[in-house]
Coordinates of C-alpha atoms and ligand atoms in Angstrom, one line a residue:
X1 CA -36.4 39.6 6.1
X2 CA -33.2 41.2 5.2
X3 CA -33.1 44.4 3.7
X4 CA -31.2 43.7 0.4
X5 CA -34.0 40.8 -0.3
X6 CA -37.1 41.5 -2.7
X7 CA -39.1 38.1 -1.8
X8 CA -38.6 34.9 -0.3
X9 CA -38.7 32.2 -3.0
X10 CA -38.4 29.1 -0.6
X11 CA -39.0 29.3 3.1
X12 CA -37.0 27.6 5.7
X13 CA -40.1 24.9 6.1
X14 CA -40.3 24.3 1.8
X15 CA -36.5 23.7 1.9
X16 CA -37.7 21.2 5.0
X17 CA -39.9 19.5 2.5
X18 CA -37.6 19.5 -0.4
X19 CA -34.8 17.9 1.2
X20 CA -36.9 15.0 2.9
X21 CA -38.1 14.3 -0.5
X22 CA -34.5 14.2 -1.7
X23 CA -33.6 12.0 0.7
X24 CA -36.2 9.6 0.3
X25 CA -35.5 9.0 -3.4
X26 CA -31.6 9.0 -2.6
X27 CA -32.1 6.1 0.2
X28 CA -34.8 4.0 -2.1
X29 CA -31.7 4.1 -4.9
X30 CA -28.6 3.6 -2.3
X31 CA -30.4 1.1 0.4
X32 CA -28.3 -1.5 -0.3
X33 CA -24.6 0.7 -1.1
X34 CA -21.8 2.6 0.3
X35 CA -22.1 6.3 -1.1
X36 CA -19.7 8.8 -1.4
X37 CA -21.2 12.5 -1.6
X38 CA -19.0 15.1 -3.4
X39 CA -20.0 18.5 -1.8
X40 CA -19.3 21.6 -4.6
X41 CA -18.3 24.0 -1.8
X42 CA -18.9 26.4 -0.4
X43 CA -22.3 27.5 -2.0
X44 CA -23.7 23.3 -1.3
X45 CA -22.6 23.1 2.3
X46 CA -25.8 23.9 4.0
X47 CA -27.5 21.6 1.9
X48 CA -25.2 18.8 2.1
X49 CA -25.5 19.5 5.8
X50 CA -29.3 19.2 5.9
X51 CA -29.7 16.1 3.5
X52 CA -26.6 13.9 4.8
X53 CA -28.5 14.2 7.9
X54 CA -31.6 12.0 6.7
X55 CA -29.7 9.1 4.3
X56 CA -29.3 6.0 5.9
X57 CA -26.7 4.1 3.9
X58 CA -22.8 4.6 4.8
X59 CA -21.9 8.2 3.7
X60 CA -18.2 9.2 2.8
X61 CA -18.2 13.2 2.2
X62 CA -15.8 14.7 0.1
X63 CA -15.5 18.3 -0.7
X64 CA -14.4 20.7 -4.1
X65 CA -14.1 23.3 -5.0
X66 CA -15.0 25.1 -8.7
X67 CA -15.3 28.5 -9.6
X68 CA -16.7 29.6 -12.8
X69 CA -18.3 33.0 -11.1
X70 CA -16.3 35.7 -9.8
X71 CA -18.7 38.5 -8.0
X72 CA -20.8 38.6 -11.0
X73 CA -24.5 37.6 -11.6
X74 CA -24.1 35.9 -14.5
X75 CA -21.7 32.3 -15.3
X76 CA -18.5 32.4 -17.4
X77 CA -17.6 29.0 -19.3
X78 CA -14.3 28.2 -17.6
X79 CA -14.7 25.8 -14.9
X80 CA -11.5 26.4 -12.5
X81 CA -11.2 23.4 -10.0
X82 CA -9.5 25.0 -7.4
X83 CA -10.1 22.2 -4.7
X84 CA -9.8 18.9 -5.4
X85 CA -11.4 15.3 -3.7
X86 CA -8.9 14.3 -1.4
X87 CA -9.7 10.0 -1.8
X88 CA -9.7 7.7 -5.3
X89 CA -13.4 7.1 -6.2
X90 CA -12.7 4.2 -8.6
X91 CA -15.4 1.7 -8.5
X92 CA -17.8 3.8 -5.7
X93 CA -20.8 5.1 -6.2
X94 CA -21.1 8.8 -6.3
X95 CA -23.1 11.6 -6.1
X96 CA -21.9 15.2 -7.0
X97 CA -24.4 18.1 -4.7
X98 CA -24.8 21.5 -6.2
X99 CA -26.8 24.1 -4.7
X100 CA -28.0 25.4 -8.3
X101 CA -27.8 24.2 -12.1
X102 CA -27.8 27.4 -14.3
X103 CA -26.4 27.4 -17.0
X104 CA -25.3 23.7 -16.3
X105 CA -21.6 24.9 -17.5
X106 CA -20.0 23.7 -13.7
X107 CA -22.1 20.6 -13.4
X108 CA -21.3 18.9 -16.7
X109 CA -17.4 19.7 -16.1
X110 CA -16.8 18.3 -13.4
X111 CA -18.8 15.1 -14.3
X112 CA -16.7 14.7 -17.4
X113 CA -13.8 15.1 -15.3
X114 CA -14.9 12.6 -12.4
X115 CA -16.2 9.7 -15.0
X116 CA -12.3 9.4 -15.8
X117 CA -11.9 8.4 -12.7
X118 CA -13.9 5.3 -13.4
X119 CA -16.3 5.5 -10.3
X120 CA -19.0 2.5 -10.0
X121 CA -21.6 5.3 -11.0
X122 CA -22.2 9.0 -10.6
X123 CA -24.9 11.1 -10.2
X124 CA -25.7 14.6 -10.2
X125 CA -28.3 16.5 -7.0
X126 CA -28.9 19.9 -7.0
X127 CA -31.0 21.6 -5.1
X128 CA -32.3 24.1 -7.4
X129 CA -32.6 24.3 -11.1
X130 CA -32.8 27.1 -13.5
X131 CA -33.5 25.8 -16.8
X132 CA -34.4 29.0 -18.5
X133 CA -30.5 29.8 -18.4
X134 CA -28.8 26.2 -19.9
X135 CA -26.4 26.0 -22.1
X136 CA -25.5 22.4 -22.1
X137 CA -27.7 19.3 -22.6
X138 CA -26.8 18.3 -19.0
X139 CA -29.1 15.7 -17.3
X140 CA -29.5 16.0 -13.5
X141 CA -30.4 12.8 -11.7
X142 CA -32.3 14.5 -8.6
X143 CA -33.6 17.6 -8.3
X144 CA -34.8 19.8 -5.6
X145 CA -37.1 22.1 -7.5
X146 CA -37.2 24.3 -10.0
X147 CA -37.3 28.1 -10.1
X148 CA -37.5 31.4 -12.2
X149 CA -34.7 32.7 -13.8
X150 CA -34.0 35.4 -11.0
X151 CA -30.9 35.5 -9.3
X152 CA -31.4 33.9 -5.8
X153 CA -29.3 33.8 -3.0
X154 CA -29.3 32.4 1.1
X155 CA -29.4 28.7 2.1
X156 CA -25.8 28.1 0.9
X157 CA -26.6 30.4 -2.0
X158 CA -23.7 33.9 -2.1
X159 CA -23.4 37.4 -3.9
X160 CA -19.8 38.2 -4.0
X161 CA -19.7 35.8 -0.9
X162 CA -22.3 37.5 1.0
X163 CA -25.6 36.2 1.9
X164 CA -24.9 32.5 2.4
X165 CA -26.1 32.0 5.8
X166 CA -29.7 33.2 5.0
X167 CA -31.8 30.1 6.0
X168 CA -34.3 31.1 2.9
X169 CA -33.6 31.3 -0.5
X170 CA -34.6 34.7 -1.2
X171 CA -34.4 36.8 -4.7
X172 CA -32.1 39.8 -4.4
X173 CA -32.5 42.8 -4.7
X174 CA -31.6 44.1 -8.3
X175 CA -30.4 47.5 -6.4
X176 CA -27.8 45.5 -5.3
X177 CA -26.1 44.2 -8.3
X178 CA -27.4 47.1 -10.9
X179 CA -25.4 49.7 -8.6
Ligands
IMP1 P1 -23.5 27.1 -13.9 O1 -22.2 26.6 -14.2 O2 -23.9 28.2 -14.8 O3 -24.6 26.0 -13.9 O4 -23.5 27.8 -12.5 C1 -23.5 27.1 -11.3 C2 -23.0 28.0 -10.2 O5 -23.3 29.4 -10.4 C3 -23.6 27.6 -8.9 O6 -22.8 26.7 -8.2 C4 -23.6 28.9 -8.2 O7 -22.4 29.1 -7.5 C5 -23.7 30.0 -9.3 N1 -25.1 30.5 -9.4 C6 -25.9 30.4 -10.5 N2 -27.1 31.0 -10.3 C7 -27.0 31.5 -9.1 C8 -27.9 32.3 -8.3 O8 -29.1 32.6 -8.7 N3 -27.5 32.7 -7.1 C9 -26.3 32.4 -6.6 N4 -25.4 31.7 -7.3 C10 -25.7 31.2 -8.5
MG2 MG1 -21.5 27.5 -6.3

């Protein structure tokens, strides 16, 4: 285990079992559509990596980019898109994946903003889910699992950028960030 992590919260073989699940209620709802997955970069890349890999139906990936964190621990209301879709998602269906809902502040943002662009649908997987920490009345269509509010990272999942290629999701350290 790395020396800046206090526990693991979800081992390599639980995020196994998390993502199949994922994937099993994604392809029961898509089996019969095209799907294009909107990857919230860069913390969901891993996990887009690991569940695109086990959907059946045509996939279309599409990356953005929001920042709303800076190198702190705790979420700031504005929600800066600083990378947008590159394709026209009118009339597709569409799935936004987030590696974690916390206060829920990115997530219903950049829905509001998508839904102008009149897709077919859109839905909203995350892998993890803090509800302790909401502050919007969000509704997430799939998720992963739930966990403690503690401030996680690996899997995807940074500190000020570090961290991310972790293949657990591991609590940190509050030496780190109470320095
Ligand atoms: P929200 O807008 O408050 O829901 O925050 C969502 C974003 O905050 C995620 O995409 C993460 O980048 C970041 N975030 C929230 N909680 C954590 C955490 O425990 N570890 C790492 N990043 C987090
Ligand atoms: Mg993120």
């Amino acid at each position: 285990m790395h020396k800046d992590i206090e526990s693991i919260l979800l081992s390599e073989y639980q995020l196994e079992d998390i993502i199949e699940k994922l994937a099993e209620e994604i392809n029961n709802d898509y089996y019969d559509k095209e799907l294009v997955l909107i990857v919230i970069l860069n913390g969901s890349m891993v996990f887009a990596a690991d569940l695109m890999r086990k959907l059946n139906m045509p996939i279309y990936l599409e990356f953005m980019k929001a920042s709303s964190y800076g190198t702190d621990t705790t979420s700031s209301k504005v929600v800066n898109v600083t990378m947008d879709i590159k394709t026209d998602i009118k009339d597709k269906h569409v799935i936004i994946l987030e590696d974690i809902v916390d206060s829920g502040n990115t997530l219903s943002n950049l829905k509001a903003m998508l839904l102008k662009r009149e897709p077919a649908s859109l839905k909203l997987c995350t892998l993890l889910d803090k509800p302790d920490r909401r502050e919007t009345d969000i509704e997430v269509d799939y998720v992963g699992t739930i966990i403690p509010d503690e401030f996680v990272v690996g899997y995807g999942l940074d500190y000020a950028q570090n961290y991310r290629h972790l293949p657990y999701v591991g609590i940190l350290s509050r030496s780190v960030y109470e320095k």
